[in-house]
Amino acid sequence: MNALDIQEKLYKAIDGPTEMQEIRRLMNKLKKLDENIVVEGLLSVFFDDSRGEKKFKDQTMAGGLLIKLMPKYDRNLREDILRSLDNWNLSVEELPWYLAEKVGRDEVLREVESIAESSLSEVARKTLDTYVYWLNPTDTEHFKKVMTKRWNNSLKG
């Protein structure tokens, strides 16, 4: 299974009649794959603009799988943030939290600040502001525990 297969299987599970059952089945398959492929496949959902109104649900599930599985992250953070600027649904907090958990909250915020110094569209600026918003709750540890618990309960296995 490659990254594109992961993306397609996730979309198929979301569009199917037994969504959570299929998501759990996919999660169990992902546990057996190379973590780099898993990360590439799940992050690609945040960069894909082909699903229109379905992107919130798609990204929520991809983010939930990232939080639940916590695959290693050996990618270019700046590039991934830049790729997310036009398509990330800003209500899906799992993306910035996954990145922060893997490379450090301060590192994500530094990269966001660095990108913000560039010439950007209004949409891109709003997206960067939302990264900052999600990564600056008053009680970060509590926020992480709540999110982890939510996805551990939703995606048992």
CSV table of C-alpha atoms in Angstrom, one decimal:
chain,number,residue,atom,x,y,z
A,1,MET,CA,0.0,0.0,0.0
A,2,ASN,CA,1.4,3.4,-0.9
A,3,ALA,CA,0.4,7.0,0.2
A,4,LEU,CA,-2.2,7.4,-2.6
A,5,ASP,CA,-3.8,4.0,-1.6
A,6,ILE,CA,-4.1,5.3,2.0
A,7,GLN,CA,-5.8,8.4,0.8
A,8,GLU,CA,-8.2,6.5,-1.5
A,9,LYS,CA,-9.0,3.9,1.2
A,10,LEU,CA,-9.7,6.7,3.7
A,11,TYR,CA,-12.1,8.4,1.3
A,12,LYS,CA,-13.8,5.1,0.5
A,13,ALA,CA,-14.3,4.4,4.2
A,14,ILE,CA,-15.7,7.8,4.9
A,15,ASP,CA,-18.1,7.6,1.9
A,16,GLY,CA,-19.2,4.1,2.9
A,17,PRO,CA,-22.2,3.0,5.0
A,18,THR,CA,-20.0,1.6,7.8
A,19,GLU,CA,-17.7,4.5,8.2
A,20,MET,CA,-16.1,4.0,11.6
A,21,GLN,CA,-15.8,0.3,11.2
A,22,GLU,CA,-13.9,0.8,7.9
A,23,ILE,CA,-11.8,3.5,9.5
A,24,ARG,CA,-10.8,1.2,12.3
A,25,ARG,CA,-10.0,-1.6,9.7
A,26,LEU,CA,-7.8,0.9,7.8
A,27,MET,CA,-6.1,2.0,11.1
A,28,ASN,CA,-5.2,-1.6,11.8
A,29,LYS,CA,-3.7,-1.9,8.3
A,30,LEU,CA,-1.8,1.4,8.7
A,31,LYS,CA,-0.2,0.1,11.9
A,32,LYS,CA,1.7,-2.5,9.8
A,33,LEU,CA,3.0,-0.1,7.2
A,34,ASP,CA,6.1,2.0,7.1
A,35,GLU,CA,5.4,5.1,9.1
A,36,ASN,CA,6.7,7.5,6.4
A,37,ILE,CA,4.1,6.1,4.0
A,38,VAL,CA,1.4,6.5,6.6
A,39,VAL,CA,2.3,10.1,7.3
A,40,GLU,CA,2.5,10.9,3.6
A,41,GLY,CA,-0.9,9.3,2.9
A,42,LEU,CA,-2.7,10.9,5.8
A,43,LEU,CA,-1.1,14.4,5.4
A,44,SER,CA,-2.0,14.3,1.7
A,45,VAL,CA,-5.7,14.6,2.7
A,46,PHE,CA,-4.9,18.1,4.1
A,47,PHE,CA,-3.4,19.1,0.7
A,48,ASP,CA,-6.0,17.6,-1.5
A,49,ASP,CA,-8.6,20.0,-2.9
A,50,SER,CA,-10.6,17.5,-4.9
A,51,ARG,CA,-13.2,16.6,-2.2
A,52,GLY,CA,-15.0,20.0,-1.8
A,53,GLU,CA,-17.5,19.9,1.0
A,54,LYS,CA,-16.3,16.5,2.2
A,55,LYS,CA,-12.9,17.9,3.2
A,56,PHE,CA,-13.8,18.7,6.8
A,57,LYS,CA,-14.8,15.1,7.5
A,58,ASP,CA,-11.9,13.8,5.5
A,59,GLN,CA,-9.4,15.9,7.3
A,60,THR,CA,-11.0,15.2,10.7
A,61,MET,CA,-10.6,11.4,10.1
A,62,ALA,CA,-7.0,11.8,8.7
A,63,GLY,CA,-6.1,14.0,11.7
A,64,GLY,CA,-7.7,11.5,14.1
A,65,LEU,CA,-5.6,8.7,12.6
A,66,LEU,CA,-2.5,10.8,12.9
A,67,ILE,CA,-3.2,11.5,16.6
A,68,LYS,CA,-4.1,7.9,17.3
A,69,LEU,CA,-1.2,6.3,15.5
A,70,MET,CA,1.4,9.1,16.1
A,71,PRO,CA,3.7,8.0,13.2
A,72,LYS,CA,7.1,9.4,13.1
A,73,TYR,CA,7.6,12.7,11.2
A,74,ASP,CA,10.7,13.1,9.2
A,75,ARG,CA,9.4,15.5,6.6
A,76,ASN,CA,10.0,19.1,5.7
A,77,LEU,CA,7.8,21.1,8.2
A,78,ARG,CA,7.9,24.3,6.2
A,79,GLU,CA,6.9,22.6,3.0
A,80,ASP,CA,4.0,20.8,4.8
A,81,ILE,CA,2.7,24.0,6.4
A,82,LEU,CA,2.9,25.8,3.1
A,83,ARG,CA,1.1,23.0,1.3
A,84,SER,CA,-1.7,23.1,3.9
A,85,LEU,CA,-2.3,26.9,3.5
A,86,ASP,CA,-4.9,26.7,0.8
A,87,ASN,CA,-6.9,23.6,1.7
A,88,TRP,CA,-6.7,22.9,5.4
A,89,ASN,CA,-10.1,23.2,7.1
A,90,LEU,CA,-9.3,25.5,10.0
A,91,SER,CA,-11.7,23.7,12.3
A,92,VAL,CA,-9.5,20.6,12.2
A,93,GLU,CA,-7.1,21.1,15.1
A,94,GLU,CA,-5.5,17.7,14.8
A,95,LEU,CA,-3.1,18.9,12.0
A,96,PRO,CA,-1.2,21.5,14.0
A,97,TRP,CA,-1.3,19.3,17.2
A,98,TYR,CA,0.1,16.3,15.4
A,99,LEU,CA,2.9,18.5,14.0
A,100,ALA,CA,3.6,20.1,17.4
A,101,GLU,CA,3.7,16.7,19.1
A,102,LYS,CA,6.2,15.4,16.6
A,103,VAL,CA,8.6,18.4,16.1
A,104,GLY,CA,7.7,20.5,19.1
A,105,ARG,CA,5.1,23.3,19.5
A,106,ASP,CA,7.7,26.0,19.5
A,107,GLU,CA,9.3,24.7,16.3
A,108,VAL,CA,5.9,24.8,14.5
A,109,LEU,CA,5.2,28.3,15.8
A,110,ARG,CA,8.7,29.4,14.6
A,111,GLU,CA,8.1,28.0,11.2
A,112,VAL,CA,4.6,29.7,11.0
A,113,GLU,CA,6.2,33.0,12.0
A,114,SER,CA,8.9,32.6,9.4
A,115,ILE,CA,6.4,31.8,6.7
A,116,ALA,CA,4.2,34.8,7.8
A,117,GLU,CA,7.1,37.1,6.8
A,118,SER,CA,6.6,36.1,3.2
A,119,SER,CA,4.2,37.7,0.7
A,120,LEU,CA,1.0,35.7,1.2
A,121,SER,CA,-2.7,35.7,0.2
A,122,GLU,CA,-5.3,36.7,2.8
A,123,VAL,CA,-6.4,33.0,3.0
A,124,ALA,CA,-2.8,31.9,3.7
A,125,ARG,CA,-2.5,34.6,6.4
A,126,LYS,CA,-5.7,33.4,8.1
A,127,THR,CA,-4.5,29.8,7.9
A,128,LEU,CA,-1.2,30.8,9.6
A,129,ASP,CA,-3.1,32.7,12.3
A,130,THR,CA,-5.2,29.6,12.9
A,131,TYR,CA,-2.0,27.5,13.5
A,132,VAL,CA,-1.1,30.0,16.2
A,133,TYR,CA,-4.6,29.9,17.6
A,134,TRP,CA,-4.7,26.1,17.9
A,135,LEU,CA,-1.2,25.9,19.4
A,136,ASN,CA,-1.8,28.5,22.1
A,137,PRO,CA,-4.5,27.2,24.4
A,138,THR,CA,-4.2,28.2,28.0
A,139,ASP,CA,-3.6,24.7,29.2
A,140,THR,CA,-1.7,22.7,26.5
A,141,GLU,CA,-1.4,19.5,28.5
A,142,HIS,CA,-5.1,19.4,29.2
A,143,PHE,CA,-5.9,20.1,25.6
A,144,LYS,CA,-3.6,17.3,24.4
A,145,LYS,CA,-5.1,14.8,26.9
A,146,VAL,CA,-8.7,15.7,25.8
A,147,MET,CA,-7.8,15.3,22.1
A,148,THR,CA,-5.9,12.0,22.6
A,149,LYS,CA,-8.7,10.6,24.8
A,150,ARG,CA,-11.3,11.6,22.1
A,151,TRP,CA,-9.5,9.7,19.4
A,152,ASN,CA,-8.5,6.8,21.5
A,153,ASN,CA,-12.2,6.3,22.3
A,154,SER,CA,-13.3,6.9,18.7
A,155,LEU,CA,-10.7,4.6,17.1
A,156,LYS,CA,-10.3,1.7,19.5
A,157,GLY,CA,-7.9,-0.9,18.3
